[in-house]
Coordinates of C-alpha atoms and ligand atoms in Angstrom, one line a residue:
M1230 CA 1.7 -1.8 33.4
A1231 CA 4.5 -1.0 31.0
D1232 CA 6.4 -3.9 29.4
L1233 CA 10.1 -3.9 28.9
L1234 CA 11.4 -6.3 26.2
L1235 CA 15.1 -7.1 26.3
G1236 CA 17.3 -8.7 23.6
Q1237 CA 19.1 -7.6 20.5
T1238 CA 17.2 -4.9 18.8
I1239 CA 17.0 -3.7 15.2
G1240 CA 15.4 -0.6 13.8
F1241 CA 16.1 2.1 11.2
A1242 CA 17.1 5.8 11.4
G1243 CA 17.0 6.1 7.6
N1244 CA 16.7 4.1 4.4
P1245 CA 19.5 1.6 3.9
M1246 CA 18.6 1.3 0.2
L1247 CA 19.8 4.9 -0.2
E1248 CA 22.1 5.3 2.8
G1249 CA 23.6 1.9 3.2
P1250 CA 23.6 -0.4 6.3
G1251 CA 24.6 2.6 8.5
A1252 CA 20.9 3.6 8.4
A1253 CA 20.1 0.6 10.6
R1254 CA 20.2 0.9 14.4
H1255 CA 21.3 -2.3 16.2
S1256 CA 21.9 -2.9 19.9
A1257 CA 23.5 -6.2 21.0
R1258 CA 21.8 -5.8 24.4
G1259 CA 18.9 -3.4 23.9
G1260 CA 15.4 -2.9 25.0
V1261 CA 12.0 -1.7 23.9
L1262 CA 9.6 -0.2 26.5
V1263 CA 5.9 -0.6 25.6
D1264 CA 2.9 1.0 27.2
A1265 CA -0.7 1.4 26.3
G1266 CA -0.2 -0.2 22.9
R1267 CA 2.7 2.0 21.8
I1268 CA 6.5 2.0 21.9
V1269 CA 7.6 4.5 24.5
A1270 CA 11.4 4.1 24.4
V1271 CA 14.1 2.2 22.6
G1272 CA 17.6 2.0 24.0
E1273 CA 20.2 0.0 25.9
A1274 CA 18.8 -2.7 28.2
D1275 CA 20.7 -1.5 31.3
D1276 CA 19.6 2.1 30.8
L1277 CA 15.9 1.2 30.3
R1278 CA 16.0 -1.1 33.3
A1279 CA 17.4 1.6 35.5
A1280 CA 15.0 4.2 34.3
H1281 CA 11.9 2.0 34.5
P1282 CA 12.3 -0.3 37.5
R1283 CA 8.6 -1.1 37.7
A1284 CA 8.2 -2.3 34.1
R1285 CA 7.4 -6.0 33.6
V1286 CA 10.5 -7.4 32.0
T1287 CA 10.5 -10.1 29.3
D1288 CA 14.1 -11.1 28.6
Y1289 CA 14.6 -12.7 25.2
G1290 CA 18.4 -13.1 25.6
Q1291 CA 20.2 -13.2 22.2
A1292 CA 17.0 -13.2 20.1
L1293 CA 16.4 -10.2 17.8
I1294 CA 13.5 -7.8 18.6
S1295 CA 12.2 -6.0 15.5
A1296 CA 9.1 -4.3 14.2
G1297 CA 6.6 -6.9 12.9
F1298 CA 6.7 -7.7 9.2
V1299 CA 4.4 -5.7 6.9
D1300 CA 3.1 -7.6 3.8
A1301 CA 2.2 -5.0 1.3
H1302 CA 0.2 -7.2 -1.1
A1303 CA -1.7 -10.4 -0.5
H1304 CA -4.9 -12.2 -1.4
Y1305 CA -6.3 -13.8 1.7
P1306 CA -9.0 -15.6 -0.3
Q1307 CA -6.2 -17.5 -2.0
T1308 CA -5.0 -19.1 1.2
A1309 CA -6.4 -22.5 0.4
I1310 CA -5.0 -22.6 -3.2
I1311 CA -1.4 -21.6 -2.5
A1312 CA 1.1 -23.7 -4.3
S1313 CA -1.2 -24.7 -7.2
W1314 CA 0.9 -26.3 -9.9
G1315 CA 1.8 -25.6 -13.5
K1316 CA 0.1 -22.4 -14.8
R1317 CA 1.1 -18.9 -15.8
L1318 CA -0.9 -15.8 -14.7
I1319 CA -4.1 -15.8 -16.8
D1320 CA -4.5 -19.6 -16.7
W1321 CA -3.6 -19.7 -13.0
L1322 CA -6.4 -17.1 -12.3
N1323 CA -8.9 -19.1 -14.4
S1324 CA -8.0 -22.6 -13.2
Y1325 CA -7.4 -22.0 -9.5
T1326 CA -8.1 -18.5 -8.3
F1327 CA -11.5 -17.7 -9.7
P1328 CA -13.1 -21.0 -8.7
E1329 CA -11.9 -20.6 -5.1
E1330 CA -13.0 -16.9 -5.0
I1331 CA -16.5 -17.9 -6.0
S1332 CA -16.8 -19.8 -2.6
F1333 CA -16.5 -16.5 -0.8
A1334 CA -20.1 -15.8 -1.6
D1335 CA -20.6 -17.9 1.6
P1336 CA -19.8 -15.7 4.6
A1337 CA -19.0 -18.7 6.7
H1338 CA -16.3 -19.8 4.3
A1339 CA -14.9 -16.2 4.2
A1340 CA -14.8 -16.1 8.0
E1341 CA -13.1 -19.5 8.2
I1342 CA -10.4 -18.6 5.7
A1343 CA -9.9 -15.1 7.2
A1344 CA -9.2 -16.8 10.6
R1345 CA -6.9 -19.4 9.1
Y1346 CA -5.1 -16.7 7.2
F1347 CA -4.4 -14.5 10.2
D1348 CA -3.2 -17.6 12.2
L1349 CA -0.7 -18.3 9.4
V1350 CA 0.6 -14.8 8.9
L1351 CA 1.0 -14.1 12.7
A1352 CA 2.8 -17.4 13.1
N1353 CA 5.2 -16.0 10.5
G1354 CA 5.7 -12.7 12.2
T1355 CA 3.6 -10.6 9.9
T1356 CA 1.6 -8.1 11.9
T1357 CA 0.1 -6.0 9.1
V1358 CA -1.1 -7.1 5.7
C1359 CA -2.7 -5.2 2.8
S1360 CA -5.0 -7.7 1.2
Y1361 CA -7.3 -8.0 -1.7
C1362 CA -10.7 -9.6 -0.8
T1363 CA -13.1 -11.0 -3.4
I1364 CA -16.0 -9.2 -5.2
H1365 CA -18.3 -10.1 -2.3
P1366 CA -18.7 -7.4 0.3
G1367 CA -19.0 -10.2 2.9
S1368 CA -15.3 -11.1 2.2
V1369 CA -14.3 -7.7 3.3
T1370 CA -16.4 -7.9 6.4
A1371 CA -14.9 -11.3 7.3
F1372 CA -11.3 -10.0 6.8
F1373 CA -11.8 -6.7 8.8
S1374 CA -13.8 -8.4 11.6
E1375 CA -11.1 -11.0 12.1
A1376 CA -8.3 -8.3 12.1
E1377 CA -10.3 -6.1 14.5
R1378 CA -10.9 -9.1 16.9
R1379 CA -7.1 -9.6 17.0
G1380 CA -6.3 -5.9 17.3
L1381 CA -4.3 -5.8 14.1
R1382 CA -3.6 -2.9 11.9
A1383 CA -4.8 -4.0 8.5
F1384 CA -5.6 -2.8 5.0
A1385 CA -8.0 -4.4 2.5
G1386 CA -10.7 -3.7 -0.1
K1387 CA -13.4 -5.4 -2.2
T1388 CA -11.8 -6.6 -5.4
C1389 CA -13.8 -5.1 -8.3
M1390 CA -14.3 -7.0 -11.6
D1391 CA -16.9 -6.5 -14.3
R1392 CA -15.5 -8.4 -17.2
N1393 CA -13.3 -11.3 -18.2
A1394 CA -14.2 -13.2 -15.0
P1395 CA -16.8 -15.9 -14.4
E1396 CA -20.4 -14.5 -14.1
A1397 CA -20.4 -15.3 -10.4
L1398 CA -17.4 -13.0 -9.9
R1399 CA -18.6 -10.0 -11.8
D1400 CA -20.0 -6.8 -10.4
T1401 CA -20.9 -3.7 -12.4
P1402 CA -19.4 -0.2 -12.4
Q1403 CA -22.3 1.0 -10.3
S1404 CA -22.3 -1.8 -7.8
A1405 CA -18.5 -1.8 -7.5
H1406 CA -18.7 1.9 -6.7
D1407 CA -21.6 1.6 -4.3
D1408 CA -20.4 -1.5 -2.5
S1409 CA -16.9 -0.1 -2.2
K1410 CA -18.3 3.2 -0.8
R1411 CA -20.4 1.5 1.8
L1412 CA -17.5 -0.7 2.9
L1413 CA -15.2 2.3 3.0
E1414 CA -17.7 4.3 5.1
T1415 CA -18.0 1.3 7.5
W1416 CA -14.4 0.3 7.9
H1417 CA -12.0 3.0 6.9
G1418 CA -10.4 4.6 10.0
R1419 CA -12.3 2.3 12.4
G1420 CA -9.7 1.4 15.0
R1421 CA -6.6 0.2 13.2
L1422 CA -8.4 -0.6 9.9
S1423 CA -8.0 1.1 6.5
Y1424 CA -10.1 0.5 3.4
V1425 CA -8.3 0.3 0.1
I1426 CA -10.1 0.9 -3.2
T1427 CA -9.3 -2.2 -5.2
P1428 CA -9.8 -2.7 -8.9
R1429 CA -8.3 -6.1 -9.6
F1430 CA -6.4 -5.1 -12.8
S1431 CA -7.3 -3.4 -16.0
P1432 CA -8.3 -6.6 -17.9
T1433 CA -11.1 -7.4 -15.5
S1434 CA -12.5 -3.9 -15.3
T1435 CA -14.3 -2.0 -18.1
P1436 CA -13.3 1.6 -18.6
D1437 CA -16.6 2.6 -17.0
Q1438 CA -15.7 0.6 -13.8
L1439 CA -12.2 2.2 -13.6
A1440 CA -13.8 5.6 -14.0
A1441 CA -16.3 4.9 -11.3
L1442 CA -13.6 3.8 -8.9
G1443 CA -11.5 6.8 -9.9
A1444 CA -14.4 9.0 -8.9
L1445 CA -14.7 7.2 -5.6
W1446 CA -11.0 7.7 -4.9
A1447 CA -11.3 11.4 -5.8
G1448 CA -13.9 11.7 -3.0
H1449 CA -11.8 9.7 -0.5
P1450 CA -8.2 10.7 -1.2
D1451 CA -7.0 9.5 2.2
C1452 CA -7.7 5.9 1.2
L1453 CA -5.1 3.9 -0.7
M1454 CA -5.9 2.5 -4.1
Q1455 CA -4.3 -0.9 -5.0
T1456 CA -4.1 -2.9 -8.2
H1457 CA -1.8 -5.0 -10.4
L1458 CA 0.6 -3.5 -13.0
S1459 CA 2.8 -5.0 -15.7
E1460 CA 3.2 -8.5 -14.1
Q1461 CA 3.5 -10.7 -17.2
T1462 CA 4.2 -10.0 -20.8
D1463 CA 1.0 -11.9 -22.0
E1464 CA -1.0 -9.8 -19.6
I1465 CA 0.5 -6.6 -21.0
A1466 CA -0.3 -7.6 -24.6
W1467 CA -3.9 -8.3 -23.5
V1468 CA -4.1 -4.9 -21.8
K1469 CA -2.9 -3.2 -25.0
S1470 CA -5.7 -5.0 -27.0
L1471 CA -8.4 -4.1 -24.5
Y1472 CA -7.3 -0.4 -24.2
P1473 CA -6.0 0.4 -27.7
D1474 CA -5.9 4.1 -27.0
A1475 CA -3.8 3.9 -23.8
R1476 CA -0.2 5.0 -24.0
D1477 CA 0.9 2.0 -21.8
Y1478 CA -0.5 -0.2 -19.0
L1479 CA -0.1 2.6 -16.4
D1480 CA -2.2 4.9 -18.6
T1481 CA -5.2 2.5 -18.3
Y1482 CA -5.2 3.6 -14.6
E1483 CA -3.9 7.1 -15.0
S1484 CA -6.6 8.1 -17.5
F1485 CA -9.4 7.1 -15.1
G1486 CA -8.1 8.9 -12.0
L1487 CA -6.3 5.8 -10.6
L1488 CA -2.8 7.2 -10.3
G1489 CA -1.7 9.3 -7.3
P1490 CA 0.5 9.2 -4.3
G1491 CA -1.7 6.7 -2.5
A1492 CA -1.6 4.2 -5.4
V1493 CA 0.0 0.8 -4.6
F1494 CA 0.9 -1.2 -7.6
G1495 CA 1.7 -4.9 -7.2
H1496 CA 4.5 -6.4 -9.3
A1497 CA 5.4 -3.6 -11.7
I1498 CA 8.0 -5.8 -13.4
H1499 CA 8.0 -4.9 -17.1
L1500 CA 7.7 -1.1 -16.9
E1501 CA 8.3 1.2 -19.9
P1502 CA 10.4 4.3 -19.4
R1503 CA 7.3 6.6 -19.4
E1504 CA 5.7 4.5 -16.7
E1505 CA 8.8 4.5 -14.5
A1506 CA 9.1 8.2 -14.8
R1507 CA 5.5 8.9 -14.1
L1508 CA 5.4 6.5 -11.1
R1509 CA 8.4 8.2 -9.7
E1510 CA 7.0 11.7 -10.3
V1511 CA 3.7 11.0 -8.4
D1512 CA 5.6 8.9 -5.8
A1513 CA 3.2 6.0 -6.2
S1514 CA 4.3 2.7 -4.5
L1515 CA 5.6 -0.4 -6.2
V1516 CA 5.3 -3.7 -4.4
H1517 CA 7.8 -6.4 -5.1
C1518 CA 6.3 -9.9 -4.9
P1519 CA 9.4 -12.1 -5.6
T1520 CA 8.1 -15.6 -4.7
S1521 CA 5.0 -14.9 -6.9
N1522 CA 7.1 -13.5 -9.7
T1523 CA 9.2 -16.6 -9.9
F1524 CA 6.4 -19.1 -9.1
I1525 CA 4.0 -17.8 -11.8
G1526 CA 7.0 -17.2 -14.1
S1527 CA 6.4 -13.4 -14.4
G1528 CA 9.9 -11.9 -14.4
L1529 CA 12.5 -10.1 -12.3
F1530 CA 11.7 -6.9 -10.5
A1531 CA 14.6 -4.5 -10.6
T1532 CA 14.7 -3.7 -6.9
G1533 CA 18.1 -2.1 -6.8
R1534 CA 17.7 0.1 -9.8
L1535 CA 14.2 1.3 -8.9
A1536 CA 15.2 2.0 -5.3
A1537 CA 18.2 3.9 -6.4
A1538 CA 16.0 5.9 -8.7
G1539 CA 14.0 6.9 -5.6
H1540 CA 10.9 4.8 -6.1
R1541 CA 8.8 4.0 -3.0
I1542 CA 9.1 0.2 -2.8
G1543 CA 7.4 -2.4 -0.5
L1544 CA 7.8 -6.2 -0.2
A1545 CA 5.0 -8.7 -0.3
T1546 CA 4.1 -12.4 -0.4
D1547 CA 1.3 -12.1 -2.9
T1548 CA -0.3 -15.1 -1.3
G1549 CA -1.4 -17.3 -3.1
G1550 CA 0.3 -16.5 -6.4
G1551 CA 3.3 -16.2 -4.1
S1552 CA 4.4 -19.6 -2.7
S1553 CA 4.8 -18.7 1.0
F1554 CA 3.2 -16.9 3.9
S1555 CA 6.6 -16.0 5.3
M1556 CA 8.3 -12.7 4.8
L1557 CA 11.6 -14.4 5.6
R1558 CA 11.1 -16.6 2.6
T1559 CA 10.0 -13.6 0.7
M1560 CA 13.2 -11.7 1.6
A1561 CA 15.2 -14.7 0.5
A1562 CA 13.5 -14.7 -2.9
A1563 CA 14.1 -11.0 -3.2
Y1564 CA 17.8 -11.6 -2.5
E1565 CA 17.9 -14.3 -5.2
V1566 CA 16.1 -12.3 -7.8
A1567 CA 18.3 -9.3 -7.2
Q1568 CA 21.3 -11.5 -7.6
L1569 CA 20.1 -12.6 -11.0
G1570 CA 20.1 -8.9 -11.9
G1571 CA 23.6 -8.4 -10.6
R1572 CA 22.8 -6.7 -7.3
A1573 CA 23.3 -8.3 -3.8
L1574 CA 20.8 -6.8 -1.5
H1575 CA 22.3 -6.3 2.0
P1576 CA 20.5 -7.9 4.9
S1577 CA 19.7 -4.4 6.2
E1578 CA 18.0 -3.6 2.9
L1579 CA 16.0 -6.8 3.0
W1580 CA 14.9 -6.3 6.6
W1581 CA 14.0 -2.7 5.8
L1582 CA 11.9 -3.7 2.8
A1583 CA 10.0 -6.2 4.9
T1584 CA 9.3 -3.7 7.7
L1585 CA 9.6 0.0 7.3
G1586 CA 9.8 0.0 3.5
S1587 CA 6.5 -1.8 3.2
A1588 CA 5.0 0.4 5.9
R1589 CA 6.2 3.4 3.8
A1590 CA 4.7 1.9 0.7
L1591 CA 1.3 1.8 2.6
R1592 CA 1.9 5.3 3.9
A1593 CA 1.8 4.0 7.4
D1594 CA 5.4 4.5 8.4
D1595 CA 4.3 7.1 11.0
R1596 CA 2.5 4.3 12.8
I1597 CA 4.1 0.9 12.1
G1598 CA 7.2 -0.7 10.6
N1599 CA 10.0 0.4 13.0
L1600 CA 11.1 0.3 16.6
A1601 CA 10.8 4.0 17.5
P1602 CA 9.0 5.9 20.3
G1603 CA 5.4 6.8 19.4
L1604 CA 4.9 3.9 16.9
E1605 CA 2.4 1.2 17.6
A1606 CA 3.8 -1.7 19.4
D1607 CA 3.6 -4.4 16.7
I1608 CA 6.8 -6.3 17.6
I1609 CA 8.3 -9.7 16.7
V1610 CA 11.1 -11.6 18.4
V1611 CA 13.3 -13.6 16.0
D1612 CA 15.3 -16.6 17.1
L1613 CA 18.5 -16.4 15.1
A1614 CA 19.3 -20.1 15.7
S1615 CA 15.9 -21.7 15.0
T1616 CA 17.1 -24.8 13.2
P1617 CA 20.3 -26.8 13.4
A1618 CA 21.3 -25.7 9.9
I1619 CA 20.8 -22.0 10.7
A1620 CA 22.3 -22.3 14.2
Q1621 CA 25.6 -23.9 12.9
R1622 CA 25.9 -21.1 10.3
A1623 CA 25.0 -18.3 12.7
A1624 CA 27.6 -19.6 15.2
R1625 CA 30.3 -18.5 12.7
A1626 CA 29.0 -15.0 12.5
D1627 CA 31.0 -12.0 13.7
T1628 CA 28.4 -9.3 13.0
L1629 CA 24.7 -8.9 13.3
W1630 CA 24.3 -9.0 9.5
E1631 CA 26.2 -12.3 9.3
A1632 CA 24.1 -13.7 12.1
L1633 CA 20.8 -12.5 10.6
F1634 CA 21.4 -13.5 7.0
P1635 CA 21.1 -17.3 7.5
T1636 CA 17.7 -16.7 9.1
I1637 CA 16.7 -14.6 6.2
M1638 CA 17.7 -17.2 3.7
M1639 CA 16.7 -20.4 5.5
G1640 CA 14.3 -19.3 8.2
D1641 CA 10.5 -19.9 8.5
D1642 CA 7.8 -19.7 11.1
R1643 CA 10.1 -21.6 13.5
A1644 CA 12.2 -18.5 13.7
I1645 CA 9.4 -16.4 15.1
R1646 CA 9.7 -16.8 18.8
D1647 CA 7.1 -14.2 19.9
V1648 CA 4.7 -11.7 18.5
W1649 CA 3.3 -8.6 20.1
V1650 CA 0.3 -6.9 18.6
G1651 CA -0.7 -3.4 19.7
G1652 CA 1.4 -3.9 22.8
R1653 CA -0.1 -7.3 23.7
R1654 CA 1.8 -10.5 23.7
Q1655 CA 0.1 -13.1 21.6
A1656 CA -0.7 -16.4 23.3
G1657 CA 1.3 -19.5 22.4
Ligands
GUN1122 N1 -3.4 -10.1 -11.5 C1 -4.7 -10.0 -11.3 N2 -5.2 -10.8 -10.3 C2 -4.1 -11.3 -9.7 C3 -3.9 -12.2 -8.6 O1 -4.9 -12.6 -7.9 N3 -2.7 -12.6 -8.4 C4 -1.6 -12.2 -9.1 N4 -0.4 -12.6 -8.8 N5 -1.8 -11.4 -10.2 C5 -3.0 -11.0 -10.5
ZN1123 ZN1 -1.8 -9.9 -6.4

């Protein structure tokens, strides 16, 4: 039976970062018709009710119906070490991240954390994530099995590292290639799952490993490739010393076949002019991780400037370098970081980044990230008065954007009133 969801609705007919807030589509009393896992129609509530009298109606009143959030860069294995104090990137990896990732050799631990992770992100209205796993193939199996059980569209890959990591977290060029290939053949395109070729970052891979993964990607160009790029200045100096012949950090990927339209680069904060030009030219994706970039002390991503230059940009928590599972909190951090750079991101831009922009960065905007006929029905319902502080501010609002902005800045999982995954309402 078809479902008809009624409330305020928000979607996009274009990119507000290039076209302004007019690219958004808002209805104060709209509806979304869902059938067989897909969005069938989006329109005015009265029109949809009249046209589909037999649909089962769920009326959300004044709440805002939107596409679910898309988190374009996360590390589910870091769930239990989120908010670990006092370190910058390399020390943070060695002190907190690597010891925790070693525990993922145990499939039971991986399964437990994967289930916990999806509980947390769904409670926060995130319906798709693109995650790193650990070097253990079992960590990928745990992640995809849990996503499949819940009917989620999800992206992930085995994190590959063959140097500058503890012995227990090192693979080899050959095993990284072979394990990634086997996992890719098992999971990529199975239901709603996509495998992502995942070298962690240049410092933890030898040139041989990057070349092996570049060769794997060349054989499977429909997969995405994700890695980290130019996150911290110390890291960049380290990359220069490890790859003395490289023109810049991006070149350590480019020269091994790891740059192309399906490349997804996390952070990309301290880019050199050649790197920016080349990333733009190949239309690779840049993923802004604002809570992580402030928490680990990495720097300020130039969202406004890079978007205006035409870069493909997504938004992400970077859990657990990022300090939140919430894409609302992540939008707030993106707003604050852009303000420090002299640019006030409009609520339409923030919402776009967290939904369609991230879907576009993952090259999945033909399937998720928007309220539009034909897209998969991953839908959230957002309460715009979820706490007394937010409610009293939203009560003053004259426009949708004024009503939405307090939830962006102060909202959390309490604002997520309902979540639909693949056309099915989640229990609870
Ligand atoms: N660079 C390499 N690995 C990581 C990671 O796990 N988190 C972050 N934020 N940066 C990285
Ligand atoms: Zn990361």
